[in-house]
Coordinates of C-alpha atoms in Angstrom, one line a residue:
Chain A
M1 CA 16.4 -15.0 8.9
S2 CA 19.1 -16.8 6.8
N3 CA 16.6 -19.6 6.5
Y4 CA 14.1 -17.3 5.0
I5 CA 16.6 -16.0 2.5
L6 CA 17.7 -19.5 1.6
K7 CA 14.1 -20.5 1.0
R8 CA 13.5 -17.5 -1.2
I9 CA 16.7 -18.2 -3.2
S10 CA 15.7 -21.8 -3.8
Q11 CA 12.2 -20.6 -4.9
I12 CA 13.9 -18.2 -7.3
F13 CA 16.0 -20.9 -8.8
L14 CA 12.9 -23.1 -9.3
M15 CA 11.1 -20.1 -10.9
A16 CA 14.1 -19.5 -13.1
F17 CA 14.2 -23.2 -14.1
F18 CA 10.5 -23.0 -15.1
A19 CA 11.2 -19.8 -17.0
T20 CA 13.8 -21.5 -19.1
I21 CA 11.3 -24.3 -19.9
V22 CA 8.5 -21.9 -20.7
I23 CA 10.7 -19.7 -22.9
F24 CA 12.2 -22.7 -24.7
A25 CA 8.8 -24.3 -25.3
L26 CA 7.2 -21.0 -26.4
I27 CA 9.8 -20.4 -29.0
H28 CA 9.6 -24.0 -30.3
L29 CA 5.8 -23.9 -30.4
A30 CA 6.0 -20.8 -32.5
P31 CA 5.0 -21.1 -36.2
G32 CA 7.9 -21.3 -38.6
D33 CA 10.5 -24.0 -39.3
P34 CA 14.1 -23.0 -38.4
V35 CA 15.5 -25.5 -40.9
A36 CA 13.4 -23.9 -43.7
A37 CA 14.6 -20.5 -42.6
L38 CA 18.3 -21.5 -42.7
S39 CA 18.2 -23.4 -46.1
S40 CA 17.8 -21.9 -49.5
P41 CA 14.9 -23.0 -51.8
G42 CA 17.1 -25.1 -54.2
M43 CA 18.7 -27.3 -51.5
S44 CA 18.4 -31.1 -51.6
E45 CA 16.8 -33.1 -48.8
E46 CA 20.2 -34.3 -47.8
D47 CA 21.5 -30.7 -47.4
R48 CA 18.5 -29.9 -45.2
L49 CA 19.2 -32.8 -43.0
G50 CA 22.8 -31.6 -42.8
I51 CA 21.7 -28.2 -41.6
A52 CA 19.3 -29.8 -39.1
R53 CA 22.2 -32.0 -37.8
K54 CA 24.6 -29.1 -37.6
Y55 CA 22.3 -27.1 -35.4
G56 CA 21.1 -30.1 -33.5
L57 CA 17.6 -29.6 -34.8
D58 CA 17.2 -33.3 -35.7
Q59 CA 17.3 -34.3 -32.0
P60 CA 14.2 -34.7 -29.8
L61 CA 13.0 -31.5 -28.1
Y62 CA 14.2 -32.4 -24.6
V63 CA 17.7 -33.1 -25.9
Q64 CA 17.6 -29.7 -27.7
Y65 CA 16.5 -28.1 -24.4
V66 CA 19.3 -29.7 -22.3
R67 CA 21.9 -28.6 -24.9
W68 CA 20.5 -25.1 -25.1
L69 CA 20.3 -24.9 -21.3
G70 CA 23.9 -26.1 -21.1
T71 CA 25.4 -23.5 -23.4
T72 CA 23.2 -20.8 -21.9
L73 CA 24.4 -21.6 -18.4
Q74 CA 28.0 -21.3 -19.7
G75 CA 27.1 -17.8 -20.6
D76 CA 26.8 -18.3 -24.4
L77 CA 23.5 -17.0 -25.7
G78 CA 24.1 -18.1 -29.3
R79 CA 24.1 -16.0 -32.4
S80 CA 21.5 -13.9 -34.2
L81 CA 19.9 -15.6 -37.1
L82 CA 19.8 -12.4 -39.0
T83 CA 23.2 -10.8 -38.5
N84 CA 25.1 -13.8 -37.1
Q85 CA 26.4 -11.4 -34.4
P86 CA 27.0 -13.1 -31.0
I87 CA 24.0 -12.3 -28.9
N88 CA 26.2 -11.7 -25.8
E89 CA 27.8 -8.8 -27.6
L90 CA 24.5 -7.5 -28.8
I91 CA 22.8 -7.7 -25.4
S92 CA 25.5 -6.6 -23.0
T93 CA 25.3 -2.9 -23.8
R94 CA 21.5 -3.0 -24.2
F95 CA 21.2 -4.8 -20.9
G96 CA 23.2 -2.0 -19.3
N97 CA 21.0 0.6 -21.0
T98 CA 17.8 -1.0 -19.6
L99 CA 19.3 -1.3 -16.2
Q100 CA 20.1 2.4 -16.2
L101 CA 16.7 3.4 -17.4
V102 CA 14.8 1.1 -14.9
A103 CA 17.2 2.3 -12.1
L104 CA 16.5 6.0 -12.7
A105 CA 12.8 5.3 -13.0
M106 CA 12.9 3.4 -9.7
V107 CA 14.7 6.3 -8.0
L108 CA 12.1 8.7 -9.3
N109 CA 9.4 6.3 -8.2
I110 CA 10.8 5.9 -4.7
V111 CA 11.9 9.5 -4.0
V112 CA 9.0 11.4 -5.6
G113 CA 6.5 8.8 -4.4
I114 CA 7.5 8.6 -0.8
V115 CA 8.3 12.3 -0.3
T116 CA 4.9 13.3 -1.9
G117 CA 3.1 10.7 0.1
V118 CA 4.6 11.8 3.5
I119 CA 4.0 15.5 2.9
A120 CA 0.4 14.9 1.7
A121 CA -0.3 12.7 4.8
T122 CA 1.2 15.2 7.3
R123 CA -0.7 18.1 5.7
R124 CA -3.9 16.2 5.1
G125 CA -6.6 18.3 3.5
S126 CA -4.2 21.0 2.5
I127 CA -3.8 22.4 -1.0
F128 CA -0.7 20.3 -1.5
D129 CA -2.5 17.2 -0.4
L130 CA -5.5 17.8 -2.8
S131 CA -3.4 18.9 -5.8
S132 CA -0.8 16.1 -5.4
M133 CA -3.4 13.4 -5.1
T134 CA -5.3 14.8 -8.1
L135 CA -2.1 14.8 -10.1
A136 CA -1.5 11.3 -8.9
I137 CA -4.7 9.9 -10.3
L138 CA -4.1 11.8 -13.5
S139 CA -0.6 10.4 -13.7
F140 CA -1.6 6.8 -13.7
S141 CA -4.4 7.5 -16.1
I142 CA -2.0 8.5 -18.8
P143 CA -0.7 5.5 -20.7
P144 CA 3.1 5.5 -20.7
F145 CA 3.4 5.6 -24.5
F146 CA 1.2 8.7 -24.7
L147 CA 3.1 10.4 -21.9
G148 CA 6.3 9.6 -23.8
I149 CA 4.8 11.3 -26.9
I150 CA 3.8 14.3 -25.0
L151 CA 7.2 14.6 -23.3
I152 CA 8.9 14.4 -26.7
L153 CA 6.5 17.0 -28.2
V154 CA 7.0 19.5 -25.3
F155 CA 10.6 19.0 -24.2
A156 CA 12.3 17.8 -27.4
V157 CA 10.3 19.4 -30.2
G158 CA 8.9 22.5 -28.4
L159 CA 11.5 23.6 -25.9
K160 CA 14.4 21.7 -27.4
W161 CA 15.8 21.0 -23.9
L162 CA 16.4 17.3 -24.3
P163 CA 16.9 14.7 -27.1
A164 CA 13.8 13.0 -28.5
G165 CA 15.3 9.5 -28.5
G166 CA 18.4 7.4 -28.6
A167 CA 21.0 6.7 -25.8
G168 CA 24.5 7.7 -24.9
S169 CA 24.3 10.4 -22.2
F170 CA 22.4 11.2 -19.0
H171 CA 20.3 13.6 -21.0
H172 CA 18.9 10.8 -23.1
L173 CA 17.7 9.0 -20.0
I174 CA 15.7 11.8 -18.4
L175 CA 12.5 11.8 -20.6
P176 CA 12.2 8.0 -20.9
A177 CA 12.7 7.7 -17.1
I178 CA 9.9 10.2 -16.4
A179 CA 7.6 8.5 -18.9
L180 CA 8.3 5.1 -17.3
G181 CA 8.4 6.1 -13.7
L182 CA 5.6 8.8 -13.3
A183 CA 2.7 6.4 -13.1
T184 CA 4.4 4.1 -10.5
A185 CA 5.5 7.2 -8.5
A186 CA 1.9 8.2 -8.3
L187 CA 0.9 4.8 -7.0
T188 CA 3.7 4.9 -4.5
A189 CA 2.6 8.3 -3.3
R190 CA -1.0 7.2 -2.8
M191 CA 0.1 4.1 -0.9
T192 CA 2.6 6.1 1.2
R193 CA -0.1 8.6 2.0
S194 CA -2.7 6.1 3.1
A195 CA -0.2 4.0 5.1
M196 CA 1.2 7.1 6.8
L197 CA -2.3 8.3 7.7
E198 CA -3.1 4.9 9.2
V199 CA 0.1 4.9 11.2
L200 CA -0.2 8.5 12.3
G201 CA -3.6 7.8 13.8
S202 CA -2.3 5.0 16.0
D203 CA -1.8 5.0 19.7
Y204 CA 2.0 4.7 19.7
I205 CA 2.3 7.9 17.7
R206 CA 0.3 9.6 20.3
S207 CA 2.6 8.2 23.0
A208 CA 5.6 9.3 21.1
R209 CA 4.3 12.8 20.8
A210 CA 3.2 12.7 24.5
K211 CA 6.7 11.9 25.7
G212 CA 7.9 15.0 23.9
L213 CA 9.8 13.6 20.9
S214 CA 10.5 16.1 18.1
E215 CA 8.0 16.1 15.3
S216 CA 10.6 14.9 12.8
R217 CA 11.6 12.0 15.0
V218 CA 7.9 11.1 15.4
L219 CA 7.4 11.2 11.7
F220 CA 10.5 9.4 10.5
R221 CA 11.4 7.0 13.3
H222 CA 8.0 6.1 14.4
G223 CA 5.8 7.0 11.5
L224 CA 7.5 6.3 8.2
K225 CA 9.3 3.2 9.5
N226 CA 6.1 1.5 10.3
A227 CA 4.4 2.7 7.1
M228 CA 7.2 1.3 5.0
I229 CA 5.8 -2.3 4.8
P230 CA 2.8 -1.7 2.5
V231 CA 5.0 0.9 0.7
L232 CA 7.6 -1.7 0.0
T233 CA 5.0 -4.1 -1.3
I234 CA 3.8 -1.5 -3.8
I235 CA 7.4 -0.6 -4.7
G236 CA 8.1 -4.3 -5.3
Q237 CA 5.1 -4.7 -7.5
T238 CA 5.8 -1.5 -9.4
T239 CA 9.4 -2.5 -10.1
G240 CA 8.1 -5.5 -12.1
A241 CA 5.8 -3.1 -13.8
L242 CA 8.8 -0.8 -14.6
L243 CA 10.7 -3.6 -16.2
A244 CA 7.7 -4.6 -18.3
G245 CA 6.8 -1.0 -19.1
A246 CA 10.4 -0.5 -20.3
V247 CA 9.4 -2.5 -23.4
I248 CA 7.0 0.2 -24.5
T249 CA 9.0 3.2 -23.2
E250 CA 12.1 2.1 -25.1
T251 CA 10.0 1.7 -28.3
V252 CA 8.6 5.2 -28.0
F253 CA 12.0 6.8 -27.4
A254 CA 13.9 4.4 -29.7
Y255 CA 16.1 3.7 -26.7
P256 CA 18.4 0.7 -27.4
G257 CA 17.6 -1.5 -24.4
M258 CA 16.3 -5.0 -23.9
G259 CA 12.7 -4.1 -24.6
F260 CA 13.6 -2.4 -27.8
T261 CA 15.6 -5.4 -28.8
L262 CA 12.8 -7.8 -27.9
V263 CA 10.2 -5.9 -30.0
K264 CA 12.6 -5.6 -32.9
S265 CA 13.6 -9.3 -32.8
L266 CA 9.9 -10.3 -32.5
S267 CA 9.1 -8.5 -35.7
E268 CA 12.1 -10.0 -37.4
R269 CA 11.3 -13.5 -36.0
D270 CA 14.9 -13.7 -34.8
Y271 CA 14.3 -16.5 -32.3
P272 CA 17.7 -16.8 -30.6
V273 CA 17.6 -13.1 -29.8
I274 CA 14.0 -13.3 -28.6
Q275 CA 14.9 -16.2 -26.4
A276 CA 18.0 -14.4 -24.9
A277 CA 16.1 -11.2 -24.4
L278 CA 13.3 -12.9 -22.6
L279 CA 15.6 -15.0 -20.5
V280 CA 17.8 -12.1 -19.4
T281 CA 14.7 -10.0 -18.6
S282 CA 13.0 -12.6 -16.6
F283 CA 16.2 -13.4 -14.6
L284 CA 16.5 -9.7 -13.9
Y285 CA 12.9 -9.6 -12.8
L286 CA 13.4 -12.5 -10.5
T287 CA 16.6 -11.0 -9.0
I288 CA 14.8 -7.7 -8.3
N289 CA 12.0 -9.5 -6.6
L290 CA 14.5 -11.3 -4.4
L291 CA 16.2 -8.0 -3.5
I292 CA 12.8 -6.6 -2.6
D293 CA 12.1 -9.6 -0.3
I294 CA 15.4 -9.1 1.4
A295 CA 14.5 -5.4 1.9
Y296 CA 11.3 -6.6 3.6
L297 CA 13.5 -8.3 6.2
Y298 CA 14.8 -5.0 7.3
A299 CA 11.4 -3.3 7.3
D300 CA 9.4 -6.0 9.0
P301 CA 10.8 -7.7 12.1
R302 CA 7.8 -10.2 12.0
I303 CA 9.4 -11.8 9.0
R304 CA 12.9 -11.5 10.3
Y305 CA 12.1 -13.4 13.5
G306 CA 9.0 -15.2 12.3
Chain B
M1 CA -20.8 4.5 15.4
L2 CA -22.5 2.2 13.1
T3 CA -25.4 4.6 12.4
S4 CA -22.9 7.3 11.4
S5 CA -21.5 5.3 8.5
P6 CA -22.8 6.4 5.1
V7 CA -23.8 2.8 4.2
A8 CA -25.8 2.4 7.4
Q9 CA -27.5 5.7 6.7
T10 CA -28.3 4.7 3.2
I11 CA -29.7 1.4 4.5
A12 CA -31.8 3.3 7.0
A13 CA -33.0 5.6 4.2
R14 CA -33.8 2.6 2.1
T15 CA -36.1 1.1 4.7
S16 CA -37.8 4.4 5.6
S17 CA -38.3 6.0 2.2
P18 CA -39.7 4.8 -1.1
R19 CA -36.7 6.2 -2.9
P20 CA -34.8 3.5 -4.7
Y21 CA -31.5 2.4 -3.1
W22 CA -29.3 3.3 -6.1
L23 CA -30.8 6.8 -6.2
T24 CA -30.0 7.4 -2.5
I25 CA -26.4 6.2 -3.1
L26 CA -25.9 8.4 -6.1
S27 CA -27.3 11.5 -4.4
K28 CA -24.9 10.9 -1.5
Y29 CA -21.9 10.4 -3.8
P30 CA -22.5 12.9 -6.6
F31 CA -19.0 12.3 -8.1
L32 CA -19.8 8.6 -8.4
A33 CA -22.9 9.5 -10.2
I34 CA -21.1 11.8 -12.7
E35 CA -18.4 9.2 -13.3
T36 CA -21.0 6.5 -13.8
V37 CA -23.0 8.6 -16.3
L38 CA -19.9 9.6 -18.3
L39 CA -18.6 6.1 -18.4
T40 CA -22.0 4.8 -19.5
L41 CA -21.9 7.5 -22.2
F42 CA -18.5 6.1 -23.4
V43 CA -20.0 2.6 -23.5
L44 CA -23.0 3.8 -25.4
V45 CA -20.8 5.6 -27.9
A46 CA -18.8 2.4 -28.4
L47 CA -22.0 0.4 -28.9
F48 CA -24.1 2.7 -31.0
G49 CA -21.7 5.4 -32.2
P50 CA -20.8 3.6 -35.4
T51 CA -24.4 3.2 -36.5
L52 CA -25.3 6.8 -35.8
L53 CA -22.2 8.3 -37.4
D54 CA -22.3 8.5 -41.2
V55 CA -18.6 9.2 -41.6
S56 CA -16.4 6.3 -42.6
P57 CA -13.4 5.6 -40.3
T58 CA -11.4 4.1 -43.3
E59 CA -12.2 6.5 -46.1
Q60 CA -9.0 8.2 -47.1
I61 CA -9.3 11.8 -48.4
L62 CA -5.7 12.3 -49.6
A63 CA -6.2 15.9 -50.4
R64 CA -6.9 16.6 -46.8
V65 CA -4.1 14.6 -45.2
R66 CA -3.2 15.7 -41.6
E67 CA -5.9 18.4 -41.6
V68 CA -6.2 20.2 -38.3
P69 CA -9.6 20.2 -36.4
N70 CA -12.3 22.1 -38.3
P71 CA -16.1 22.1 -38.6
N72 CA -15.8 19.5 -41.4
A73 CA -13.7 17.1 -39.4
L74 CA -14.2 18.0 -35.7
L75 CA -10.9 16.4 -34.5
G76 CA -9.0 16.7 -37.7
R77 CA -7.7 14.1 -40.1
D78 CA -4.9 11.6 -39.8
E79 CA -1.8 10.8 -41.9
L80 CA -4.0 9.1 -44.5
G81 CA -6.7 11.7 -44.5
R82 CA -9.1 9.7 -42.4
D83 CA -11.6 11.4 -40.0
I84 CA -10.1 11.1 -36.5
L85 CA -13.4 11.4 -34.7
A86 CA -14.9 8.6 -36.7
R87 CA -11.9 6.4 -36.0
L88 CA -12.1 7.1 -32.3
V89 CA -15.8 6.2 -32.2
Y90 CA -15.3 3.0 -34.2
G91 CA -12.2 2.2 -32.1
A92 CA -13.9 2.6 -28.8
R93 CA -15.6 -0.8 -29.1
F94 CA -12.2 -2.4 -29.4
T95 CA -10.5 -0.4 -26.7
I96 CA -13.3 -0.8 -24.2
G97 CA -14.7 -4.1 -25.4
V98 CA -11.3 -6.0 -25.4
G99 CA -10.3 -4.4 -22.1
L100 CA -13.6 -5.5 -20.5
A101 CA -13.3 -9.0 -22.0
T102 CA -9.8 -9.6 -20.7
V103 CA -10.9 -8.6 -17.1
L104 CA -14.0 -10.9 -17.4
F105 CA -11.8 -13.7 -18.6
G106 CA -9.6 -13.2 -15.5
L107 CA -12.6 -12.9 -13.3
M108 CA -14.3 -16.1 -14.5
V109 CA -11.3 -18.3 -14.5
G110 CA -9.5 -16.8 -11.5
G111 CA -12.7 -16.5 -9.5
F112 CA -13.6 -20.1 -10.1
L113 CA -10.1 -21.3 -9.2
G114 CA -10.0 -19.1 -6.1
L115 CA -13.4 -20.2 -4.9
I116 CA -12.6 -23.9 -5.2
S117 CA -9.2 -23.3 -3.7
G118 CA -10.5 -21.3 -0.7
Y119 CA -13.6 -23.4 -0.1
Y120 CA -12.1 -26.9 -0.1
Q121 CA -8.6 -26.0 1.2
T122 CA -7.2 -29.4 0.1
H123 CA -4.1 -30.2 -1.9
Y124 CA -5.9 -28.6 -4.9
D125 CA -5.5 -25.4 -3.0
T126 CA -1.7 -25.7 -2.8
V127 CA -1.4 -26.7 -6.4
I128 CA -3.7 -24.0 -7.7
M129 CA -2.0 -21.3 -5.7
R130 CA 1.5 -22.3 -6.7
V131 CA 0.5 -22.2 -10.3
M132 CA -0.9 -18.7 -9.7
D133 CA 2.4 -17.7 -8.1
L134 CA 4.2 -18.9 -11.2
L135 CA 1.8 -16.9 -13.4
M136 CA 2.4 -13.8 -11.3
A137 CA 6.2 -14.3 -11.6
F138 CA 6.3 -12.9 -15.1
P139 CA 5.6 -9.3 -15.9
S140 CA 2.2 -8.7 -17.5
I141 CA 2.9 -7.1 -20.8
L142 CA 6.0 -9.1 -21.5
S143 CA 4.2 -12.4 -21.3
A144 CA 1.4 -11.0 -23.4
I145 CA 3.8 -9.9 -26.0
V146 CA 5.4 -13.3 -26.2
M147 CA 2.0 -15.1 -26.3
I148 CA 0.8 -12.9 -29.2
A149 CA 4.1 -13.4 -31.0
I150 CA 3.4 -17.1 -30.9
L151 CA -0.4 -17.3 -31.2
G152 CA -0.5 -14.5 -33.8
T153 CA -2.5 -11.2 -33.5
G154 CA -6.2 -11.0 -33.4
V155 CA -8.9 -10.0 -30.9
T156 CA -9.3 -13.5 -29.3
N157 CA -5.5 -13.9 -28.9
V158 CA -5.2 -10.5 -27.3
I159 CA -8.0 -11.3 -24.9
L160 CA -6.4 -14.6 -24.0
A161 CA -2.9 -13.2 -23.6
V162 CA -3.9 -10.2 -21.5
G163 CA -6.6 -12.1 -19.6
I164 CA -4.2 -14.7 -18.3
F165 CA -2.5 -11.9 -16.4
F166 CA -5.7 -11.2 -14.4
V167 CA -6.4 -14.8 -13.5
P168 CA -4.0 -15.0 -10.5
I169 CA -5.1 -11.5 -9.3
F170 CA -8.7 -12.6 -9.1
A171 CA -7.9 -16.1 -7.9
R172 CA -5.9 -14.7 -4.9
L173 CA -8.6 -12.2 -4.1
V174 CA -11.5 -14.6 -4.3
R175 CA -9.6 -17.2 -2.3
A176 CA -8.8 -14.8 0.5
L177 CA -12.4 -13.7 0.6
T178 CA -13.7 -17.2 0.6
L179 CA -11.4 -18.2 3.4
R180 CA -12.7 -15.4 5.5
L181 CA -16.3 -15.9 4.6
S182 CA -16.2 -19.7 5.2
N183 CA -15.6 -19.0 8.9
E184 CA -18.6 -16.7 9.2
Q185 CA -21.5 -17.8 11.3
F186 CA -24.0 -17.6 8.5
V187 CA -22.0 -20.2 6.5
D188 CA -22.0 -22.5 9.6
S189 CA -25.7 -22.0 9.9
A190 CA -26.4 -22.8 6.3
R191 CA -24.3 -25.9 6.6
A192 CA -26.2 -26.9 9.8
V193 CA -29.5 -26.7 8.0
G194 CA -28.1 -29.0 5.3
A195 CA -27.3 -26.7 2.5
S196 CA -25.1 -28.3 -0.1
D197 CA -21.6 -27.0 -0.9
I198 CA -22.7 -25.6 -4.2
R199 CA -25.6 -23.8 -2.6
I200 CA -23.4 -22.3 0.1
M201 CA -20.9 -21.1 -2.4
R202 CA -23.6 -19.7 -4.7
R203 CA -26.0 -18.2 -2.2
H204 CA -23.8 -17.3 0.8
I205 CA -20.2 -16.8 -0.3
L206 CA -20.3 -15.4 -3.9
P207 CA -22.8 -12.6 -3.2
N208 CA -20.6 -11.4 -0.3
T209 CA -17.5 -11.2 -2.6
V210 CA -19.2 -8.9 -5.0
P211 CA -18.5 -5.5 -3.3
T212 CA -14.7 -6.1 -3.1
L213 CA -14.7 -7.7 -6.5
L214 CA -16.4 -4.7 -8.1
V215 CA -13.6 -2.4 -6.9
Q216 CA -10.9 -4.8 -8.2
I217 CA -12.8 -5.2 -11.5
T218 CA -12.8 -1.4 -12.0
Y219 CA -9.1 -1.0 -11.3
S220 CA -8.2 -4.0 -13.4
L221 CA -10.2 -2.5 -16.3
G222 CA -8.0 0.5 -16.2
E223 CA -4.9 -1.7 -16.3
A224 CA -6.4 -3.9 -19.0
I225 CA -7.1 -0.9 -21.2
I226 CA -3.5 0.4 -20.9
I227 CA -2.1 -3.0 -21.7
V228 CA -4.4 -3.6 -24.7
A229 CA -3.7 -0.2 -26.0
G230 CA 0.0 -0.8 -25.4
L231 CA -0.1 -3.9 -27.5
G232 CA -1.9 -2.0 -30.2
F233 CA 0.8 0.6 -29.9
L234 CA 3.5 -2.1 -30.5
G235 CA 1.6 -3.4 -33.5
L236 CA 0.6 -6.6 -31.7
G237 CA -3.0 -5.8 -31.0
V238 CA -6.0 -5.4 -33.3
Q239 CA -4.6 -5.1 -36.9
P240 CA -5.1 -2.2 -39.3
P241 CA -7.1 -0.9 -40.9
T242 CA -9.4 -1.5 -37.9
P243 CA -9.2 1.7 -35.9
E244 CA -7.8 1.0 -32.4
W245 CA -6.7 3.8 -30.1
G246 CA -3.3 2.4 -29.3
A247 CA -2.5 1.6 -32.9
M248 CA -3.7 5.0 -33.9
L249 CA -1.2 6.6 -31.5
S250 CA 1.6 4.4 -32.9
R251 CA 0.9 5.4 -36.5
A252 CA 0.7 9.0 -35.5
R253 CA 4.3 9.0 -34.2
E254 CA 5.5 9.2 -37.8
V255 CA 3.8 12.5 -38.3
M256 CA 3.8 13.9 -34.8
F257 CA 6.4 16.6 -35.5
V258 CA 4.3 18.1 -38.3
A259 CA 0.8 17.2 -37.1
P260 CA 0.8 16.6 -33.3
H261 CA -3.1 16.6 -33.2
V262 CA -3.0 13.2 -34.9
A263 CA -1.3 11.7 -31.8
I264 CA -2.9 14.0 -29.2
M265 CA -6.6 13.1 -30.0
P266 CA -6.5 9.3 -29.5
G267 CA -4.1 9.9 -26.5
L268 CA -6.6 12.3 -24.9
A269 CA -9.4 9.9 -25.5
L270 CA -7.5 7.2 -23.7
V271 CA -6.6 9.5 -20.8
F272 CA -10.2 10.6 -20.4
L273 CA -11.5 7.0 -20.4
L274 CA -8.8 5.8 -17.9
L275 CA -9.4 8.8 -15.6
L276 CA -13.1 8.0 -15.5
V277 CA -12.4 4.3 -14.8
N278 CA -9.8 5.0 -12.0
L279 CA -12.0 7.7 -10.4
L280 CA -14.9 5.2 -10.4
G281 CA -12.6 2.7 -8.8
D282 CA -11.7 5.2 -6.0
G283 CA -15.4 6.1 -5.6
L284 CA -16.5 2.4 -5.4
R285 CA -13.7 1.6 -2.9
D286 CA -14.8 4.5 -0.7
L287 CA -18.4 3.4 -0.9
L288 CA -18.0 -0.4 -0.7
D289 CA -14.9 -1.0 1.5
P290 CA -15.6 0.2 5.0
R291 CA -12.1 -0.8 6.1
L292 CA -10.5 1.7 3.8
R293 CA -13.1 4.4 4.4
R294 CA -11.9 5.0 7.9
T295 CA -8.6 6.3 6.5
P296 CA -9.5 8.5 3.6

């Protein structure tokens, strides 16, 4: 078991290393010369060279990469080209904002998805089953940005219950979290339902019922526990989708998170900020994937002892 | 048990009646028929709509800015006084076409890699699949955004940036299918009579991957349309004044408090299209994947 975790952690480190190379390369392949951006039109060739030397831009790419990696690993993400603000400062609150948003969307995903899926499976063919599964397919057919607009129009403009955008309180989180999490909750509900149906039709459930276990014990100890493996897979996949989807949701709600920062810095071509935003997001993504894998261990003894 | 399955029944019907196979299937699965017809309609509108419609999608009638739906402009006018219906019809070919192209890109590249990987099972296999893992390690729209930021916007770049996301999905699926099929008796038989590798792959393995692939293609198309429209929404997709549904939604945000219909119309068009694609995916899965059919 600890072997498995160690193997996964070393894989994650390898992935993270590749991520740093890819992100560094992408930014340096991008059109636009940073020296030209830093110097004013009237500058002499010598001054330009001075600027290049000051920022280490005269060095070969691999030297620049190693230097950049070094400072990054020490926790210094550099400064914004535009505002000269330290990126650590800029990103720390926004990182927290995104984490809050993704966490709430994930809770929505897991709670709504699993509860709906279990009820639909145990009452197969009922009105609840039919209507929730119809709602599910509708939910993931609505693009998250359109859902965001509708939520704003209904709950912020029409009913005036919740703010249309921004951050600062729990109220600000509700609409973006729904816009972000509804489609994945629908996927989780569908997966839970079909996994539960498969498990409930199996012999050991019949045995559990035959030996007189209470229905709730049959459902949760014998049913849901065994149905959790495919459900965990889908939750793992959708968590990545949530993190990626946050880019769009944050833009719709002008929610100051990592995605919002990324899109803004892309349009401003503020490369150090783009780099930092990408780096932090992909590390977060890899960490979440690792946590999901560890959760597997508890759900699937075949991996634990395999 | 075998004769009770719908497919076995349709096969029986196929051999005993002169009715064409597809007609039998469609009459057994009426919803699938409706979805197919409606989706075909969407594609036809995307293909021929612009030539049949004599309203310009870019003509700005400033006197009628943000007009609500009326007999003159059935879905109303947008923030610059352009006809929304005309823009939706012209935009359909980008939304549907680019979505389809990205999935096809993923299918061709991923399918080829998966087939080679699964059939030969040598060290190429390991290398290819590790690269696929790496591609999967980064969230779809995020990597697409970065690629477009670097390559620049434009239809080809969008197809490339989003298509790459589908490469590992199809590579893994085709590899798994190829691995399973390679152990089938009919492949051994083909090899025994001296069929070449290429012939075995082309005649015996690929055709048997089609049903499962069709289901994945349909679901992927839904995903692709959302991502492509999402890029358009972020201003990284097809550039204005070309009408694209995601970009239309994005522009509409500026006026959505005073003229919500400008945002709602392209949004509803997207929802309708995606609903059809996803329902078709469900229908195809029920029809083509017997393993899943047993647990509806």
